[in-house]
PDB file of C-alpha atoms in Angstrom:
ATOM      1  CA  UNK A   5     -12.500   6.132   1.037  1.00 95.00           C
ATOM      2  CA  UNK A   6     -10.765   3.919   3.153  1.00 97.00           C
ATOM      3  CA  UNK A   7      -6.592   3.081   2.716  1.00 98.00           C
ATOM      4  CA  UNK A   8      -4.564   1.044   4.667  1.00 98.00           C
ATOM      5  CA  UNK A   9      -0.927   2.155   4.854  1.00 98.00           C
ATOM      6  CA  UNK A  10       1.753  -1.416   5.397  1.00 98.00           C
ATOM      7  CA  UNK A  11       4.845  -0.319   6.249  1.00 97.00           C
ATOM      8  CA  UNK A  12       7.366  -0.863   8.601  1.00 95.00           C
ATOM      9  CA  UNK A  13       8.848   2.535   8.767  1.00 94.00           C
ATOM     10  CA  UNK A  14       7.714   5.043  11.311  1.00 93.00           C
ATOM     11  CA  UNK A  15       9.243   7.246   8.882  1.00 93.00           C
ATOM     12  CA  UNK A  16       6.741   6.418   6.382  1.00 93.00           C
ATOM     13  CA  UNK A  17       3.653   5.733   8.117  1.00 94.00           C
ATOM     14  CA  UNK A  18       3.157   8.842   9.951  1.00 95.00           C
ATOM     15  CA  UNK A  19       3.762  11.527   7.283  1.00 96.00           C
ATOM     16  CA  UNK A  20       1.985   9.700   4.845  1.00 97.00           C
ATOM     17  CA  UNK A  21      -1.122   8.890   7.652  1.00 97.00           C
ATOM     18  CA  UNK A  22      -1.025  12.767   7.903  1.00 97.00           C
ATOM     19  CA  UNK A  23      -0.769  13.341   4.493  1.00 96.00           C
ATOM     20  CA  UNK A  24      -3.577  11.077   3.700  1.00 98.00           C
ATOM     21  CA  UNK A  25      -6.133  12.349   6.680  1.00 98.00           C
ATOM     22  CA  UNK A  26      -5.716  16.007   5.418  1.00 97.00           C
ATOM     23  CA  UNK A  27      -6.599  15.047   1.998  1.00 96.00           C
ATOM     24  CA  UNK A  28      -9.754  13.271   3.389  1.00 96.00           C
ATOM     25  CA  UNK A  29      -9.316   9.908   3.817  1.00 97.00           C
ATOM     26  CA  UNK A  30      -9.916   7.163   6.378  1.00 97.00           C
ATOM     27  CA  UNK A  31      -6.308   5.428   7.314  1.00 98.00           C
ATOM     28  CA  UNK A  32      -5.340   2.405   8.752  1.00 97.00           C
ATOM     29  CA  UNK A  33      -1.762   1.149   9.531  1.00 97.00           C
ATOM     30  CA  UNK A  34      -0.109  -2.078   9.834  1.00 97.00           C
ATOM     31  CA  UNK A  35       3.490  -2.456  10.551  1.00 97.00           C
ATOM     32  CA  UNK A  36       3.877  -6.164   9.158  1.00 97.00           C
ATOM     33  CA  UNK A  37       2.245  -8.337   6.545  1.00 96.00           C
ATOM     34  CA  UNK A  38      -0.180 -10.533   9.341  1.00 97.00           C
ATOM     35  CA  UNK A  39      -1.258  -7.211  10.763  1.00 97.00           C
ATOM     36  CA  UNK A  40      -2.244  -6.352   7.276  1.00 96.00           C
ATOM     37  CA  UNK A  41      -4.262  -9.104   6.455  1.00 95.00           C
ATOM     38  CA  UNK A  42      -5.972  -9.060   9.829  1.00 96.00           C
ATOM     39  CA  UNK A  43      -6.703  -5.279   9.547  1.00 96.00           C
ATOM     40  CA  UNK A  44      -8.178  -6.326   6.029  1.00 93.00           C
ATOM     41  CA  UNK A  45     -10.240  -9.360   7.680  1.00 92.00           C
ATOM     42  CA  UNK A  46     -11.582  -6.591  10.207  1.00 91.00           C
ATOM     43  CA  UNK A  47     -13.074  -3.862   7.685  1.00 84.00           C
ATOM     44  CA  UNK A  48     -13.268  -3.480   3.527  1.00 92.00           C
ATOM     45  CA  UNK A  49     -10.274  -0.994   2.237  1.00 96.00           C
ATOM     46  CA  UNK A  50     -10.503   0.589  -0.997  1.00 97.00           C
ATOM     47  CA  UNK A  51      -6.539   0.721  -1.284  1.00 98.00           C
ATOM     48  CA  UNK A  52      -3.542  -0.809   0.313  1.00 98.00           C
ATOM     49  CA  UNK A  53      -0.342   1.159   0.035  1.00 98.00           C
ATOM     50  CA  UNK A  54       2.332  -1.733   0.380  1.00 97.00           C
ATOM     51  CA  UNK A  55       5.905  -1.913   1.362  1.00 96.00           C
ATOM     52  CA  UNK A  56       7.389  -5.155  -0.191  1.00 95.00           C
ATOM     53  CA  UNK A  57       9.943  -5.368   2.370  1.00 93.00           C
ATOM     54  CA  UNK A  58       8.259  -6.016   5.767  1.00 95.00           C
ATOM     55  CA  UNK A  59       9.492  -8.984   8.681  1.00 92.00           C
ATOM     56  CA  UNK A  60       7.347 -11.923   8.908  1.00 91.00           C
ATOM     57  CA  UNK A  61       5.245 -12.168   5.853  1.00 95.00           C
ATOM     58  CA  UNK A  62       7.050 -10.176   3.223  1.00 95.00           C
ATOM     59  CA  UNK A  63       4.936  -7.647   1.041  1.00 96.00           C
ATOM     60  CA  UNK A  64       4.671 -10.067  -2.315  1.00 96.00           C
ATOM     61  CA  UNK A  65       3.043 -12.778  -0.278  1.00 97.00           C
ATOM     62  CA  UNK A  66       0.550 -10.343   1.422  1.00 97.00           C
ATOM     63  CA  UNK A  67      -0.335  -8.973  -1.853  1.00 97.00           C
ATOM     64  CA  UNK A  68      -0.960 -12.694  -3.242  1.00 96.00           C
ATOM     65  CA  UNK A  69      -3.522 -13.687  -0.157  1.00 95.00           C
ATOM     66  CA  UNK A  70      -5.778 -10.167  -0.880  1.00 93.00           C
ATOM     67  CA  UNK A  71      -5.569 -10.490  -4.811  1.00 94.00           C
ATOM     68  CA  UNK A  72      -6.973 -14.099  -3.601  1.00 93.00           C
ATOM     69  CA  UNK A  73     -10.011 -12.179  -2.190  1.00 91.00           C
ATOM     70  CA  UNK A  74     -13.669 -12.411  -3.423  1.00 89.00           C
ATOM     71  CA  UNK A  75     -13.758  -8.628  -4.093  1.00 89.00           C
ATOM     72  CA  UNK A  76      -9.818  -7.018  -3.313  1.00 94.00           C
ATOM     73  CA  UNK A  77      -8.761  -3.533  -2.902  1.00 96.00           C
ATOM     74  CA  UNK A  78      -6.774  -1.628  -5.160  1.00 97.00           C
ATOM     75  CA  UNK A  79      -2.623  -1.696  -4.256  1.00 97.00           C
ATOM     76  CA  UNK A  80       0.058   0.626  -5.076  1.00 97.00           C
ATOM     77  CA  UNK A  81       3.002  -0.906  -3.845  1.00 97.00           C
ATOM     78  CA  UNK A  82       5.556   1.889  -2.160  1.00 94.00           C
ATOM     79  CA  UNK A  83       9.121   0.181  -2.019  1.00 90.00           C
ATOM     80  CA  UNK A  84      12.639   0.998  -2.484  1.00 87.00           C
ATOM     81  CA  UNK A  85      13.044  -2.629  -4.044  1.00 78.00           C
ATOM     82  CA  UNK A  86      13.046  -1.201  -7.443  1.00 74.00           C
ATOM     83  CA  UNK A  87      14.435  -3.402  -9.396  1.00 85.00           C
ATOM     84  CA  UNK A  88      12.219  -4.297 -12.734  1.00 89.00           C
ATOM     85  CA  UNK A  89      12.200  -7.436 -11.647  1.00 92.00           C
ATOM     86  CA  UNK A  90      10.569  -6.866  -8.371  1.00 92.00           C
ATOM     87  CA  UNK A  91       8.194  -4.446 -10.290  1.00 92.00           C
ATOM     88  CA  UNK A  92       6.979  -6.931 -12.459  1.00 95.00           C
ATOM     89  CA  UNK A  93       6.336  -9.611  -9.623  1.00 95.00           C
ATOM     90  CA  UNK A  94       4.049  -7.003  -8.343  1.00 95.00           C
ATOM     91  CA  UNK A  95       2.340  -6.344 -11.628  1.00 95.00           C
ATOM     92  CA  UNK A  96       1.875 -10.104 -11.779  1.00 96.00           C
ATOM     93  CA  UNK A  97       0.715 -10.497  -8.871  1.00 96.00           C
ATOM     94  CA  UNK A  98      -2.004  -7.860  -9.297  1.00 96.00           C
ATOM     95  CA  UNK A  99      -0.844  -4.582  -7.736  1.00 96.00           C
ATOM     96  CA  UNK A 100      -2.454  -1.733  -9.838  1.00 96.00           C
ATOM     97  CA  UNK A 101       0.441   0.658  -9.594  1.00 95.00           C
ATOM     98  CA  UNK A 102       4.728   0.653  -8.479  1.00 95.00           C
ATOM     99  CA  UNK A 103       5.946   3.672  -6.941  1.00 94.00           C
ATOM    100  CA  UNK A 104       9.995   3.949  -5.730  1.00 90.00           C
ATOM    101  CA  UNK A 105      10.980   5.305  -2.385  1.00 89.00           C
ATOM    102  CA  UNK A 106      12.380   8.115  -1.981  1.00 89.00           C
ATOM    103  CA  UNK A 107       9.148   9.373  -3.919  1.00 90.00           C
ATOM    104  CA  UNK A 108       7.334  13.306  -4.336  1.00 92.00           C
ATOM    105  CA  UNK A 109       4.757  13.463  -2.173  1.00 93.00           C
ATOM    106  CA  UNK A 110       2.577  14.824  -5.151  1.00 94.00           C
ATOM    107  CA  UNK A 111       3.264  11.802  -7.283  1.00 95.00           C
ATOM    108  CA  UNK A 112       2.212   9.729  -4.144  1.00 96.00           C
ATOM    109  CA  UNK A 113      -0.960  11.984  -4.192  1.00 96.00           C
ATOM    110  CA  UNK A 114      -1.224  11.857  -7.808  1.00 96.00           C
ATOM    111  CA  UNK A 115      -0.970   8.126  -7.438  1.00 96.00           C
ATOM    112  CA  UNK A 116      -3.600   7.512  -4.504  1.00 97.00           C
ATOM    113  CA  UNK A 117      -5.983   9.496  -6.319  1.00 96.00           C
ATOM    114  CA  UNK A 118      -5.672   8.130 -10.116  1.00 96.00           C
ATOM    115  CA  UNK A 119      -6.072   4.465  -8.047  1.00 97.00           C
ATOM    116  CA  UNK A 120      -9.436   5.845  -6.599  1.00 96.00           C
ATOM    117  CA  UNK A 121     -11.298   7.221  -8.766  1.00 91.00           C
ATOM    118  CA  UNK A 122     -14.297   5.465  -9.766  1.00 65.00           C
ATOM    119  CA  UNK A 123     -13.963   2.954  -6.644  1.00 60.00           C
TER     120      UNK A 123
END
């Protein structure tokens, strides 16, 4: 299973790329919305773990252009927007799952997981 991690934390990325590789998956990162979309243009993803807030091309509109996509990945959008408001442009917009920051690492897990199975 392949994820790609969007986030513009270093804070975030690298634990969670850790925490991801241990458990067995393949990880990319992208540090801003383009470099998403061009890491998704380069190779299929199962899952996108999204930040909402990201410079240039903010996390809604990146999650609008691969919802556009003949077959998209799953998204679980990782934000500390968390507003409902903001949770249910998400929702709308097609992301499968919300989760808060600051979040458990288990319910990130927990979350990852529930998102892949049967993909």
């Amino acid at each position: 299973m392949r994820i790609l991690l969007v986030d513009d934390e270093e804070s975030i990325l690298v634990p969670l790329e850790f925490l991801l590789r241990k458990a067995g998956y393949e990880v990319g990162l992208a540090k801003t919305g383009e470099e998403a979309l061009k890491a998704l243009e380069a190779g299929p993803f199962d899952l996108v773990v999204l930040d909402l807030m990201l410079p240039g091309l903010d996390g809604f509109a990146v999650l609008e252009r691969l919802k556009a996509r003949p077959d998209p990945p799953k998204v679980l959008v990782l934000t500390a927007r968390g507003r409902e408001a903001d949770r249910a442009k998400a929702e709308a917009l097609g992301a499968e799952a919300y989760l808060g920051k600051p979040f458990a690492t288990e319910d990130f897990l927990q979350a990852v997981e529930r998102l892949l199975e049967g993909a």
